[in-house]
């Protein structure tokens, strides 16, 4: 990503939505962008693992965990798989774990926080459906930009 989100917003304004939710930068890459893919799940990361094991081609996976911090939706092995498969980053409306190891990966990761507790593995949830987080719609195929200032989404 070469253009800062603040500059991008100055240039494009109403074409973009700005996520007001304050997320932590937990990956080794702070600035990232790409086309959106989505997973909606609650305390179950089987779909997250499956999607990140496929070619990312520079996409950003937006994971709507409903804001739950009760268990982690991404750990170091899943994040390493994302790097191996060419994903640009993850935006997690929930928790991750293994934050020290994830912080060493060349992957953008923004999340609400961390929790060492593992999540369920039943595969309950939805893939590539629009999700709304803090009033901002993330639709598969639209573009998302993230950096230290925040997250912008193409309307």
Coordinates of C-alpha atoms in Angstrom, one line a residue:
X1 CA 0.0 0.0 0.0
X2 CA 1.6 3.3 -1.1
X3 CA -1.2 5.8 -0.2
X4 CA -2.0 6.5 3.4
X5 CA -5.6 6.1 4.4
X6 CA -5.8 9.8 5.4
X7 CA -4.6 10.9 2.0
X8 CA -6.9 8.4 0.3
X9 CA -9.9 9.7 2.2
X10 CA -8.9 13.3 1.3
X11 CA -8.8 12.3 -2.4
X12 CA -12.0 10.1 -2.5
X13 CA -14.1 11.2 0.5
X14 CA -17.7 10.0 0.0
X15 CA -16.7 7.1 -2.2
X16 CA -15.3 5.5 1.0
X17 CA -16.6 4.4 4.4
X18 CA -14.3 4.8 7.4
X19 CA -14.5 2.2 10.2
X20 CA -14.7 4.0 13.5
X21 CA -14.0 0.9 15.5
X22 CA -10.5 1.0 17.0
X23 CA -8.6 -2.1 16.1
X24 CA -5.1 -3.1 17.3
X25 CA -2.3 -3.6 14.7
X26 CA -1.1 -7.1 15.6
X27 CA 0.6 -8.4 12.4
X28 CA 4.0 -7.7 11.1
X29 CA 2.7 -5.4 8.4
X30 CA 0.7 -2.3 9.5
X31 CA -0.4 -1.0 6.1
X32 CA -2.2 -3.4 3.7
X33 CA -5.0 -3.4 1.2
X34 CA -6.8 -5.6 -1.3
X35 CA -10.1 -7.0 -2.4
X36 CA -12.4 -8.2 0.3
X37 CA -13.3 -11.8 1.2
X38 CA -15.4 -12.5 4.2
X39 CA -16.1 -15.1 6.9
X40 CA -18.9 -14.7 9.5
X41 CA -18.5 -17.0 12.4
X42 CA -18.9 -17.0 16.2
X43 CA -16.2 -18.7 18.3
X44 CA -15.6 -21.2 15.5
X45 CA -12.6 -20.8 13.2
X46 CA -12.9 -23.8 10.9
X47 CA -14.1 -21.7 8.0
X48 CA -11.3 -19.1 8.6
X49 CA -8.7 -21.9 8.5
X50 CA -10.2 -23.3 5.3
X51 CA -10.4 -20.0 3.5
X52 CA -6.9 -18.9 4.4
X53 CA -5.6 -22.3 3.1
X54 CA -6.7 -21.2 -0.4
X55 CA -4.9 -18.8 -2.7
X56 CA -5.4 -15.3 -1.4
X57 CA -4.0 -13.4 -4.4
X58 CA -3.5 -10.3 -2.3
X59 CA -7.0 -10.3 -0.8
X60 CA -7.9 -9.2 2.7
X61 CA -10.1 -11.5 4.8
X62 CA -12.6 -9.7 6.9
X63 CA -13.7 -12.0 9.8
X64 CA -16.9 -11.0 11.6
X65 CA -16.7 -12.8 14.9
X66 CA -19.4 -10.6 16.3
X67 CA -16.9 -8.7 18.4
X68 CA -16.4 -11.7 20.8
X69 CA -13.2 -11.8 22.7
X70 CA -14.1 -15.1 24.4
X71 CA -11.9 -17.2 22.1
X72 CA -9.4 -16.7 19.3
X73 CA -10.4 -16.9 15.6
X74 CA -6.8 -16.8 14.3
X75 CA -3.6 -18.3 15.7
X76 CA 0.0 -18.5 14.5
X77 CA -0.5 -21.6 12.3
X78 CA -3.6 -20.1 10.5
X79 CA -1.8 -16.8 10.1
X80 CA 1.3 -18.5 8.7
X81 CA -1.0 -20.3 6.2
X82 CA -2.4 -17.0 5.1
X83 CA 1.2 -15.7 4.4
X84 CA 2.1 -18.9 2.5
X85 CA -1.1 -18.5 0.4
X86 CA -0.6 -14.9 -0.6
X87 CA -3.1 -13.1 1.6
X88 CA -2.4 -9.4 2.2
X89 CA -4.1 -9.1 5.6
X90 CA -6.9 -9.9 8.1
X91 CA -9.4 -7.7 9.8
X92 CA -10.8 -9.5 12.8
X93 CA -13.9 -8.4 14.6
X94 CA -12.9 -10.6 17.4
X95 CA -9.8 -12.0 19.0
X96 CA -6.6 -13.6 17.8
X97 CA -4.0 -15.6 19.8
X98 CA -0.2 -16.1 19.4
X99 CA 0.2 -12.4 18.9
X100 CA 4.0 -12.4 19.3
X101 CA 4.4 -15.0 16.6
X102 CA 1.8 -13.3 14.4
X103 CA 3.6 -9.9 14.9
X104 CA 6.7 -11.5 13.2
X105 CA 4.8 -12.5 10.0
X106 CA 4.6 -10.4 6.9
X107 CA 0.9 -10.1 7.2
X108 CA -1.4 -7.3 8.1
X109 CA -3.6 -8.2 11.1
X110 CA -6.1 -5.8 12.8
X111 CA -8.2 -7.2 15.6
X112 CA -10.0 -6.2 18.7
X113 CA -7.5 -8.0 20.9
X114 CA -6.2 -11.4 21.9
X115 CA -7.2 -14.4 24.0
X116 CA -5.3 -17.7 24.4
X117 CA -8.5 -19.8 24.3
X118 CA -9.0 -21.8 21.2
X119 CA -12.3 -21.7 19.3
X120 CA -14.6 -24.5 18.2
X121 CA -13.9 -26.3 14.9
X122 CA -17.4 -27.2 13.8
X123 CA -17.4 -25.1 10.6
X124 CA -20.4 -23.1 11.5
X125 CA -20.7 -19.8 9.7
X126 CA -20.8 -18.2 6.2
X127 CA -18.2 -17.4 3.6
X128 CA -18.2 -14.5 1.1
X129 CA -21.4 -13.0 2.3
X130 CA -21.6 -9.2 3.0
X131 CA -20.9 -8.4 6.7
X132 CA -21.5 -5.2 8.6
X133 CA -19.1 -4.2 11.4
X134 CA -19.7 -1.0 13.4
X135 CA -22.1 0.2 10.7
X136 CA -19.6 -0.3 7.8
X137 CA -20.5 -2.8 5.1
X138 CA -17.7 -5.1 3.9
X139 CA -18.8 -6.7 0.6
X140 CA -16.8 -9.4 -1.2
X141 CA -15.0 -8.0 -4.1
X142 CA -14.9 -4.4 -2.9
X143 CA -11.6 -2.9 -1.9
X144 CA -10.3 -2.3 1.7
X145 CA -7.3 -0.2 2.8
X146 CA -5.8 -0.4 6.3
X147 CA -2.9 1.3 8.0
X148 CA -2.0 2.8 11.4
X149 CA -4.8 5.5 11.0
X150 CA -7.6 2.9 10.4
X151 CA -9.7 1.1 7.8
X152 CA -11.3 2.5 4.7
X153 CA -13.8 0.5 2.6
X154 CA -14.9 1.1 -1.0
X155 CA -18.7 1.7 -1.1

